Backbone as CSV, one residue per row, in Angstrom:
resi,resn,N_x,N_y,N_z,CA_x,CA_y,CA_z,C_x,C_y,C_z
1,UNK,-3.253,-5.823,18.932,-3.160,-5.719,17.375,-4.376,-6.347,16.621
2,UNK,-4.882,-7.505,17.148,-6.231,-7.868,16.619,-7.228,-7.130,16.883
3,UNK,-7.407,-6.524,18.136,-8.478,-5.527,18.411,-8.457,-4.361,17.720
4,UNK,-7.188,-3.761,17.277,-7.098,-2.666,16.474,-7.518,-2.839,14.953
5,UNK,-7.207,-4.194,14.483,-7.603,-4.441,13.060,-9.254,-4.522,13.197
6,UNK,-9.785,-5.174,14.136,-11.297,-5.369,14.281,-11.919,-3.920,14.282
7,UNK,-11.302,-3.031,15.220,-11.955,-1.718,15.248,-11.835,-1.033,14.011
8,UNK,-10.688,-1.199,13.221,-10.506,-0.480,11.994,-11.605,-0.881,10.886
9,UNK,-11.785,-2.130,10.897,-12.749,-2.520,9.949,-14.324,-2.201,10.390
10,UNK,-14.344,-2.143,11.652,-15.701,-1.789,12.246,-16.136,-0.413,11.888
11,UNK,-15.288,0.526,11.914,-15.587,2.006,11.625,-15.548,2.237,10.348
12,UNK,-15.136,1.326,9.444,-15.200,1.673,8.011,-16.692,1.932,7.458
13,UNK,-17.690,1.353,8.154,-18.932,1.447,7.795,-19.428,2.816,7.844
14,UNK,-18.853,3.669,8.494,-19.116,5.109,8.711,-18.181,5.938,7.720
15,UNK,-17.473,5.322,6.901,-16.541,6.145,6.155,-17.301,6.899,4.872
16,UNK,-16.787,7.964,4.533,-17.196,8.994,3.384,-17.202,8.089,2.086
17,UNK,-18.277,8.085,1.341,-18.313,7.556,0.071,-17.887,6.079,-0.014
18,UNK,-18.412,5.289,0.902,-17.981,3.931,1.097,-18.222,3.187,-0.153
19,UNK,-19.442,3.112,-0.647,-19.720,2.277,-1.801,-18.924,2.456,-3.041
20,UNK,-18.836,3.704,-3.362,-18.135,4.217,-4.500,-16.597,3.942,-4.481
21,UNK,-16.033,3.994,-3.207,-14.480,3.676,-3.107,-14.355,2.235,-3.200
22,UNK,-15.345,1.425,-2.605,-15.179,0.048,-2.690,-15.320,-0.433,-4.195
23,UNK,-16.218,0.192,-4.923,-16.372,-0.144,-6.382,-15.092,0.059,-7.108
24,UNK,-14.459,1.213,-6.908,-13.378,1.705,-7.624,-12.178,0.770,-7.134
25,UNK,-12.206,0.446,-5.835,-11.170,-0.481,-5.601,-11.102,-1.975,-6.041
26,UNK,-12.300,-2.315,-6.287,-12.538,-3.652,-7.016,-12.002,-3.675,-8.431
27,UNK,-12.480,-2.588,-9.036,-11.736,-2.243,-10.525,-10.337,-2.218,-10.529
28,UNK,-9.841,-1.620,-9.544,-8.277,-1.504,-9.478,-7.867,-2.942,-9.347
29,UNK,-8.417,-3.696,-8.394,-7.943,-5.155,-8.384,-8.105,-5.916,-9.529
30,UNK,-9.003,-5.779,-10.199,-9.282,-6.632,-11.444,-8.171,-6.190,-12.527
31,UNK,-7.999,-4.960,-12.686,-7.009,-4.432,-13.421,-5.453,-4.934,-13.138
32,UNK,-5.286,-4.873,-11.766,-3.980,-5.348,-11.337,-3.737,-6.748,-11.567
33,UNK,-4.801,-7.621,-11.354,-4.649,-9.157,-11.737,-4.298,-9.306,-13.146
34,UNK,-5.021,-8.565,-14.041,-4.821,-8.732,-15.429,-3.435,-8.354,-15.907
35,UNK,-2.940,-7.145,-15.262,-1.642,-6.755,-15.735,-0.570,-7.868,-15.158
36,UNK,-0.756,-8.237,-13.983,0.123,-9.186,-13.329,0.231,-10.502,-14.409
37,UNK,-0.780,-10.945,-14.902,-0.842,-12.214,-15.546,-0.385,-11.806,-17.000
38,UNK,-0.092,-10.554,-17.382,0.479,-10.296,-18.740,1.942,-10.872,-18.673
39,UNK,2.532,-11.119,-17.593,3.790,-11.667,-17.633,3.879,-13.009,-18.293
40,UNK,2.636,-13.596,-18.356,2.683,-14.940,-19.268,3.089,-14.765,-20.649
41,UNK,3.004,-13.536,-21.242,3.126,-13.097,-22.580,4.639,-12.443,-22.506
42,UNK,5.312,-12.530,-21.441,6.614,-12.121,-21.360,6.586,-10.494,-21.284
43,UNK,5.503,-9.968,-20.647,5.299,-8.560,-20.638,5.286,-8.139,-19.095
44,UNK,6.177,-8.385,-18.262,6.181,-8.165,-16.989,6.210,-6.590,-16.789
45,UNK,5.394,-6.263,-15.889,5.305,-4.647,-15.543,5.007,-4.546,-13.941
46,UNK,5.361,-3.414,-13.528,5.019,-3.176,-12.248,3.535,-2.574,-11.899
47,UNK,2.823,-2.333,-13.027,1.494,-1.747,-12.976,0.615,-2.685,-12.244
48,UNK,0.646,-3.946,-12.482,-0.068,-4.870,-11.777,-0.157,-4.807,-10.308
49,UNK,0.933,-4.775,-9.822,1.300,-4.606,-8.240,0.754,-3.295,-7.782
50,UNK,0.929,-2.303,-8.771,0.520,-0.930,-8.413,-0.973,-0.723,-8.073
51,UNK,-1.798,-1.373,-9.034,-3.258,-1.339,-9.069,-3.709,-2.083,-7.798
52,UNK,-3.200,-3.151,-7.523,-3.495,-3.925,-6.330,-3.195,-3.188,-5.055
53,UNK,-2.106,-2.615,-5.078,-1.803,-1.726,-3.919,-2.813,-0.600,-3.862
54,UNK,-3.250,-0.050,-4.973,-4.313,1.030,-4.756,-5.575,0.576,-4.282
55,UNK,-5.829,-0.768,-4.491,-7.048,-1.332,-3.958,-6.974,-1.292,-2.449
56,UNK,-5.900,-1.627,-1.972,-5.612,-1.726,-0.341,-5.554,-0.244,0.118
57,UNK,-5.066,0.598,-0.543,-5.029,2.111,-0.269,-6.405,2.662,0.029
58,UNK,-7.392,2.314,-0.859,-8.681,2.886,-0.734,-9.311,2.537,0.507
59,UNK,-8.926,1.389,1.296,-9.490,1.187,2.575,-8.718,2.072,3.591
60,UNK,-7.421,2.248,3.339,-6.752,3.322,4.244,-7.237,4.549,4.270
61,UNK,-7.566,5.018,3.008,-8.240,6.390,2.736,-9.600,6.454,3.373
62,UNK,-10.401,5.424,3.286,-11.738,5.307,4.028,-11.602,5.602,5.519
63,UNK,-10.668,4.677,6.077,-10.405,4.977,7.479,-10.067,6.409,8.006
64,UNK,-9.202,7.089,7.102,-8.878,8.344,7.459,-10.045,9.300,7.230
65,UNK,-10.954,9.124,6.412,-12.156,9.920,6.345,-13.036,9.863,7.476
66,UNK,-13.030,8.733,8.179,-13.689,8.590,9.533,-12.919,9.483,10.569
67,UNK,-11.698,9.318,10.381,-10.888,10.136,11.433,-11.039,11.647,11.282
68,UNK,-11.461,12.064,10.208,-11.789,13.611,9.973,-13.128,14.066,10.529
69,UNK,-13.876,13.149,10.980,-15.173,13.503,11.538,-15.004,14.158,12.869
70,UNK,-15.999,14.981,13.243,-15.929,15.529,14.570,-16.245,14.495,15.599
71,UNK,-16.962,13.593,15.361,-17.160,12.553,16.356,-15.906,11.951,16.846
72,UNK,-14.912,11.618,15.872,-13.608,10.940,16.339,-12.840,12.054,17.036
73,UNK,-12.842,13.239,16.483,-12.116,14.313,16.956,-12.227,14.481,18.610
74,UNK,-13.530,14.294,18.865,-13.921,14.521,20.285,-13.847,13.234,21.123
75,UNK,-13.607,12.090,20.387,-13.581,10.765,21.122,-12.372,10.348,21.911
76,UNK,-12.541,9.682,22.888,-11.212,9.343,23.590,-10.534,8.213,22.929
77,UNK,-11.150,7.529,21.714,-10.495,6.639,20.834,-9.542,7.389,19.812
78,UNK,-9.673,8.778,19.910,-8.974,9.463,18.737,-7.522,9.108,18.552
79,UNK,-6.746,8.864,19.598,-5.355,8.541,19.515,-5.051,7.192,18.942
80,UNK,-5.935,6.191,19.325,-5.823,4.910,18.654,-6.191,4.932,17.345
81,UNK,-7.341,5.655,16.953,-7.835,5.659,15.540,-6.803,6.316,14.639
82,UNK,-5.843,7.215,15.151,-4.939,7.884,14.431,-3.627,7.337,14.347
83,UNK,-3.339,6.292,15.265,-2.006,5.805,15.362,-1.949,4.231,15.276
84,UNK,-2.279,3.508,16.069,-2.235,2.034,15.988,-3.211,1.353,15.051
85,UNK,-4.419,1.782,14.958,-5.374,1.401,14.046,-5.095,1.449,12.685
86,UNK,-4.747,2.688,12.223,-4.313,2.849,10.851,-3.005,2.080,10.445
87,UNK,-2.032,1.945,11.379,-0.820,1.226,11.001,-1.052,-0.401,11.050
88,UNK,-1.977,-0.904,11.720,-2.278,-2.172,11.751,-3.085,-2.521,10.498
89,UNK,-4.100,-1.791,10.161,-4.977,-1.844,9.148,-4.152,-1.666,7.640
90,UNK,-3.087,-0.767,7.731,-2.384,-0.616,6.498,-1.404,-1.955,6.328
91,UNK,-0.820,-2.432,7.390,0.014,-3.618,7.333,-0.872,-4.826,6.957
92,UNK,-2.018,-4.867,7.458,-2.971,-6.046,6.936,-3.343,-6.106,5.524
93,UNK,-3.758,-4.801,5.105,-4.285,-4.648,3.710,-3.084,-4.807,2.660
94,UNK,-1.927,-4.160,3.080,-0.796,-4.192,2.181,-0.253,-5.622,2.176
95,UNK,-0.181,-6.325,3.139,0.379,-7.699,3.204,-0.635,-8.629,2.275
96,UNK,-2.012,-8.315,2.281,-2.957,-9.130,1.674,-2.816,-8.885,0.221
97,UNK,-2.603,-7.597,-0.176,-2.476,-7.338,-1.381,-1.030,-7.849,-2.101
98,UNK,-0.100,-7.731,-1.133,1.395,-8.246,-1.638,1.131,-9.761,-2.001
99,UNK,0.629,-10.364,-1.035,0.443,-11.847,-1.219,-0.446,-12.313,-2.421
100,UNK,-1.333,-11.422,-2.663,-2.252,-11.749,-3.803,-1.332,-11.519,-5.240
101,UNK,-0.407,-10.534,-4.983,0.521,-10.359,-6.266,1.417,-11.447,-6.323
102,UNK,1.911,-11.987,-5.300,2.787,-13.017,-5.265,2.179,-14.305,-5.813
103,UNK,0.788,-14.574,-5.373,0.069,-15.727,-5.894,-0.096,-15.581,-7.453
104,UNK,-0.432,-14.339,-8.049,-0.668,-14.346,-9.404,0.775,-14.502,-10.219
105,UNK,1.829,-14.072,-9.404,3.213,-14.318,-10.219,3.516,-15.970,-10.066
106,UNK,3.123,-16.534,-9.009,3.267,-17.990,-9.076,2.695,-18.678,-10.311
107,UNK,1.497,-18.100,-10.526,0.927,-18.608,-11.940,1.736,-18.247,-13.100
108,UNK,2.229,-17.111,-13.223,3.055,-16.712,-14.288,4.424,-17.499,-14.282
109,UNK,4.915,-17.691,-12.925,6.211,-18.487,-13.032,6.081,-19.856,-13.413
110,UNK,4.964,-20.434,-13.092,4.722,-21.946,-13.585,4.635,-21.997,-15.038
111,UNK,4.093,-21.146,-15.850,3.991,-21.046,-17.150,5.085,-20.597,-17.835
112,UNK,5.828,-19.588,-17.255,7.099,-19.173,-17.799,8.215,-19.083,-16.854
113,UNK,8.778,-20.444,-16.438,9.676,-20.401,-15.441,11.083,-19.650,-15.853
114,UNK,11.325,-19.466,-17.150,12.517,-18.685,-17.678,12.401,-17.149,-17.051
115,UNK,11.299,-16.746,-16.777,11.173,-15.346,-16.296,11.075,-15.118,-14.946
116,UNK,11.430,-16.257,-14.086,11.421,-16.024,-12.688,12.303,-14.987,-12.007
117,UNK,13.498,-14.723,-12.614,14.427,-13.654,-12.192,13.727,-12.282,-12.167
118,UNK,13.018,-12.117,-13.446,12.300,-10.752,-13.769,11.199,-10.534,-12.624
119,UNK,10.494,-11.801,-12.454,9.384,-11.721,-11.538,9.810,-11.363,-10.136
120,UNK,11.014,-12.027,-9.661,11.511,-11.646,-8.463,11.902,-10.253,-8.159
121,UNK,12.328,-9.598,-9.270,12.620,-7.974,-9.233,11.266,-7.252,-9.052
122,UNK,10.123,-7.760,-9.860,8.996,-7.018,-9.852,8.362,-7.096,-8.329
123,UNK,8.477,-8.388,-7.787,7.959,-8.684,-6.521,8.610,-7.704,-5.331
124,UNK,9.890,-7.754,-5.545,10.760,-6.857,-4.429,10.395,-5.446,-4.502
125,UNK,10.293,-4.950,-5.881,9.826,-3.529,-6.076,8.462,-3.201,-5.634
126,UNK,7.411,-4.110,-5.807,6.282,-3.880,-5.358,6.274,-3.815,-3.824
127,UNK,6.983,-4.676,-3.085,6.998,-4.646,-1.702,7.555,-3.210,-1.282
128,UNK,8.666,-2.840,-1.949,9.390,-1.402,-1.590,8.371,-0.386,-1.783
129,UNK,7.581,-0.301,-2.846,6.632,0.731,-3.084,5.473,0.755,-2.114
130,UNK,5.085,-0.442,-1.707,3.932,-0.549,-0.796,4.438,-0.112,0.636
131,UNK,5.706,-0.431,0.866,6.192,0.104,2.113,6.231,1.722,2.230
132,UNK,6.659,2.212,0.986,6.739,3.818,1.068,5.478,4.290,1.146
133,UNK,4.276,3.613,0.567,3.017,4.194,0.691,2.512,4.081,2.137
134,UNK,2.985,3.060,2.772,2.502,3.003,4.203,3.139,4.109,5.032
135,UNK,4.369,4.530,4.820,5.109,5.597,5.347,4.519,6.887,5.058
136,UNK,4.096,7.004,3.786,3.385,8.088,3.271,2.121,8.472,3.955
137,UNK,1.301,7.414,4.102,-0.013,7.460,4.741,0.148,7.914,6.314
138,UNK,1.223,7.728,6.857,1.469,8.190,8.306,1.679,9.516,8.268
139,UNK,2.224,10.198,7.285,2.569,11.719,7.284,1.528,12.520,6.542
140,UNK,0.917,12.048,5.434,0.247,12.823,4.544,-1.143,13.455,5.103
141,UNK,-1.672,12.605,5.941,-3.121,13.118,6.651,-2.823,14.065,7.660
142,UNK,-1.505,14.393,7.956,-1.457,15.424,8.880,-0.543,16.695,8.249
143,UNK,0.490,16.200,7.344,1.332,17.282,6.676,1.292,16.841,5.076
144,UNK,0.190,17.102,4.520,-0.002,16.634,3.091,1.030,17.083,2.180
145,UNK,1.447,18.095,2.076,2.328,18.621,1.080,3.740,18.127,1.394
146,UNK,4.242,17.947,2.665,5.539,17.461,2.888,5.491,15.952,2.604
147,UNK,4.397,15.267,3.114,4.359,13.814,2.723,4.338,13.636,1.251
148,UNK,3.619,14.396,0.544,3.449,14.175,-0.954,4.791,14.347,-1.670
149,UNK,5.592,15.564,-1.260,6.907,15.691,-1.889,7.811,14.518,-1.683
150,UNK,7.887,14.125,-0.252,8.827,12.957,0.083,8.354,11.802,-0.708
151,UNK,7.094,11.579,-0.925,6.595,10.212,-1.466,7.162,10.278,-3.066
152,UNK,6.787,11.456,-3.639,7.150,11.672,-5.109,8.556,11.295,-5.382
153,UNK,9.448,11.987,-4.500,10.869,11.770,-4.469,11.223,10.362,-4.393
154,UNK,10.730,9.576,-3.451,11.046,8.303,-3.315,10.467,7.375,-4.528
155,UNK,9.205,7.632,-4.832,8.642,6.937,-6.026,9.384,7.068,-7.309
156,UNK,9.863,8.304,-7.588,10.634,8.536,-8.924,11.920,7.859,-8.775
157,UNK,12.677,7.926,-7.603,13.936,7.267,-7.418,13.841,5.845,-7.719
158,UNK,12.863,5.282,-7.068,12.575,3.610,-6.988,12.237,3.205,-8.521
159,UNK,11.499,4.023,-9.035,10.986,3.700,-10.530,12.083,3.983,-11.415
160,UNK,12.835,4.911,-11.193,13.987,5.198,-12.226,15.133,4.005,-12.035
161,UNK,15.259,3.580,-10.708,16.150,2.648,-10.576,15.742,1.114,-11.062
162,UNK,14.361,0.989,-11.034,13.758,-0.307,-11.737,13.952,-0.198,-13.168
163,UNK,13.671,0.872,-13.762,13.759,1.044,-15.203,15.195,0.782,-15.762
164,UNK,16.283,1.302,-15.081,17.503,1.261,-15.518,18.334,-0.035,-14.971
165,UNK,17.690,-0.571,-13.889,18.479,-1.643,-13.051,17.796,-3.151,-13.210
166,UNK,16.633,-3.047,-13.798,15.899,-4.393,-13.981,16.837,-5.516,-14.610
167,UNK,17.450,-5.278,-15.590,18.253,-6.302,-16.232,19.321,-6.722,-15.291
168,UNK,20.243,-5.806,-14.677,21.232,-6.124,-13.818,20.774,-6.811,-12.521
169,UNK,19.618,-6.386,-11.912,19.129,-7.106,-10.820,18.750,-8.512,-11.235
170,UNK,18.040,-8.734,-12.372,17.639,-9.976,-12.888,18.753,-11.025,-12.949
171,UNK,19.967,-10.329,-13.486,21.121,-11.314,-13.471,21.562,-11.792,-12.244
172,UNK,21.502,-10.874,-11.217,22.061,-11.196,-9.985,21.135,-12.305,-9.309
173,UNK,19.941,-12.319,-9.651,18.934,-13.308,-9.065,18.938,-14.541,-9.927
174,UNK,18.831,-15.813,-9.309,18.788,-17.047,-10.056,17.381,-17.095,-10.374
175,UNK,17.139,-17.671,-11.539,15.868,-18.089,-12.047,15.305,-19.377,-11.805
176,UNK,15.104,-19.387,-10.268,14.547,-20.765,-9.814,13.558,-20.423,-8.649
177,UNK,12.943,-21.376,-8.243,11.811,-21.192,-7.155,12.544,-20.739,-5.721
178,UNK,13.571,-21.128,-5.411,14.367,-20.804,-4.267,14.409,-19.201,-4.099
179,UNK,15.048,-18.647,-5.094,15.024,-17.306,-5.258,13.715,-16.632,-5.029
180,UNK,12.734,-17.174,-5.765,11.396,-16.641,-5.631,10.858,-16.626,-4.197
181,UNK,11.037,-17.713,-3.493,10.401,-17.842,-2.135,11.261,-16.849,-1.285
182,UNK,12.673,-16.735,-1.374,13.305,-15.724,-0.506,13.152,-14.419,-0.766
183,UNK,12.820,-14.061,-2.107,12.416,-12.609,-2.418,10.937,-12.295,-1.820
184,UNK,10.092,-13.308,-1.907,8.760,-13.315,-1.327,8.846,-12.869,0.081
185,UNK,9.663,-13.664,0.776,9.807,-13.515,2.392,10.360,-12.199,2.734
186,UNK,11.390,-11.730,1.785,12.029,-10.422,2.105,10.884,-9.272,2.011
187,UNK,10.138,-9.435,0.963,9.167,-8.559,0.664,8.178,-8.458,1.810
188,UNK,7.779,-9.435,2.577,6.887,-9.487,3.747,7.677,-8.856,4.984
189,UNK,8.879,-8.999,4.932,9.763,-8.379,6.164,9.784,-6.765,5.775
190,UNK,9.881,-6.260,4.570,9.860,-5.092,4.268,8.473,-4.351,4.744
191,UNK,7.535,-5.093,4.284,6.233,-4.489,4.702,6.010,-4.371,6.324
192,UNK,6.299,-5.386,7.081,6.056,-5.491,8.423,6.990,-4.372,9.101
193,UNK,8.294,-4.115,8.607,9.120,-3.112,9.219,8.573,-1.902,8.783
194,UNK,8.061,-1.539,7.725,7.440,-0.344,7.238,6.112,-0.170,8.223
195,UNK,5.351,-1.167,8.510,4.227,-1.031,9.414,4.613,-0.581,10.770
196,UNK,5.643,-1.109,11.263,6.158,-0.589,12.659,6.589,0.875,12.592
197,UNK,7.391,1.187,11.378,7.758,2.652,11.385,6.575,3.430,10.976
198,UNK,5.569,3.060,10.470,4.412,3.901,10.294,3.907,4.197,11.711
199,UNK,3.655,3.257,12.510,3.092,3.518,13.841,3.860,4.510,14.623
200,UNK,5.242,4.440,14.443,5.997,5.392,15.327,5.914,6.693,14.773
201,UNK,5.928,6.788,13.388,5.779,8.105,12.692,4.439,8.792,13.054
202,UNK,3.447,7.926,13.040,1.995,8.440,13.437,1.914,9.015,14.879
203,UNK,2.789,8.220,15.776,2.890,8.767,17.172,3.447,10.115,17.188
204,UNK,4.481,10.352,16.410,5.173,11.467,16.362,4.357,12.729,15.856
205,UNK,3.577,12.490,14.873,2.711,13.664,14.291,1.335,13.628,14.789
206,UNK,1.040,12.789,15.778,-0.362,12.460,16.207,-1.193,13.952,16.662
207,UNK,-0.425,14.890,17.258,-0.967,15.907,17.835,-1.363,17.052,16.716
208,UNK,-0.692,16.941,15.507,-0.816,17.886,14.494,-2.287,17.747,14.036
209,UNK,-2.857,18.967,13.498,-4.247,18.711,12.923,-4.305,18.071,11.597
210,UNK,-5.474,17.607,11.481,-5.681,16.886,10.188,-5.604,17.804,8.954
211,UNK,-5.013,17.196,8.037,-4.905,17.992,6.649,-6.161,17.813,5.867
212,UNK,-6.839,18.845,5.566,-8.000,18.661,4.609,-7.729,18.380,3.167
213,UNK,-6.457,18.661,2.664,-5.976,18.365,1.445,-5.850,16.934,1.169
214,UNK,-5.574,16.158,2.229,-5.354,14.801,2.047,-6.762,13.969,1.893
215,UNK,-7.948,14.645,2.074,-9.120,13.939,1.878,-9.651,14.070,0.501
216,UNK,-10.630,13.277,0.338,-11.404,13.167,-1.016,-11.910,14.697,-1.183
217,UNK,-12.114,15.088,-2.515,-12.589,16.405,-2.695,-13.956,16.547,-2.222
218,UNK,-14.794,15.541,-2.464,-16.278,15.640,-1.797,-16.330,15.874,-0.382
219,UNK,-15.362,15.208,0.299,-15.365,15.374,1.883,-14.681,16.810,2.189
220,UNK,-13.618,17.255,1.467,-13.094,18.370,1.644,-14.053,19.706,1.843
221,UNK,-15.036,19.632,0.935,-16.135,20.497,0.884,-16.967,20.599,2.091
222,UNK,-16.924,19.516,2.913,-17.798,19.396,4.114,-17.208,19.800,5.327
223,UNK,-15.926,19.894,5.251,-14.945,20.018,6.583,-14.802,21.532,6.798
């Protein structure tokens, strides 16, 4: 697992549009933190976690841009670079992003302890969407349209449930730090389970050809 993670970060230096992708990822991260901290004003929203998730997603996209190269396609490392390495890198990046969201929400919770139940709902929803993204990334680089349709369906369902059920879920959760800790741990479990599922899905679709549609527009023109 550690070797896969090291390999993933090592090959990122060969990724397409590395500098611009990292710059956009940093901007996404800054926007995410700002939106998470809006909860201090009683304006909790999922977009903070979403932008931080996008920052992690950019690294995953960079790895798959390397996988699209002829060098990887002809390499004996191809299977590992398209199965275990993306799964471990995704799990690591999404976990780091999730913990960053949790940390910012700790700050919000310390200032607004009366909003802890709403914060717990947002943390749980963030973990679920991150997990869905991980499963999506296992499919979309092989079957782009199928993966995208399934992702949109899951995202709309989850978002609609959040919009309609936030108040009800917040009432079920206690507005205290015990509930916050338990929710944070549950979120981690969701991410790690999705990481394992991502690995097994990637094994199942490994032999399918890479989908050009899943790559950046600038890279598609070169494939």
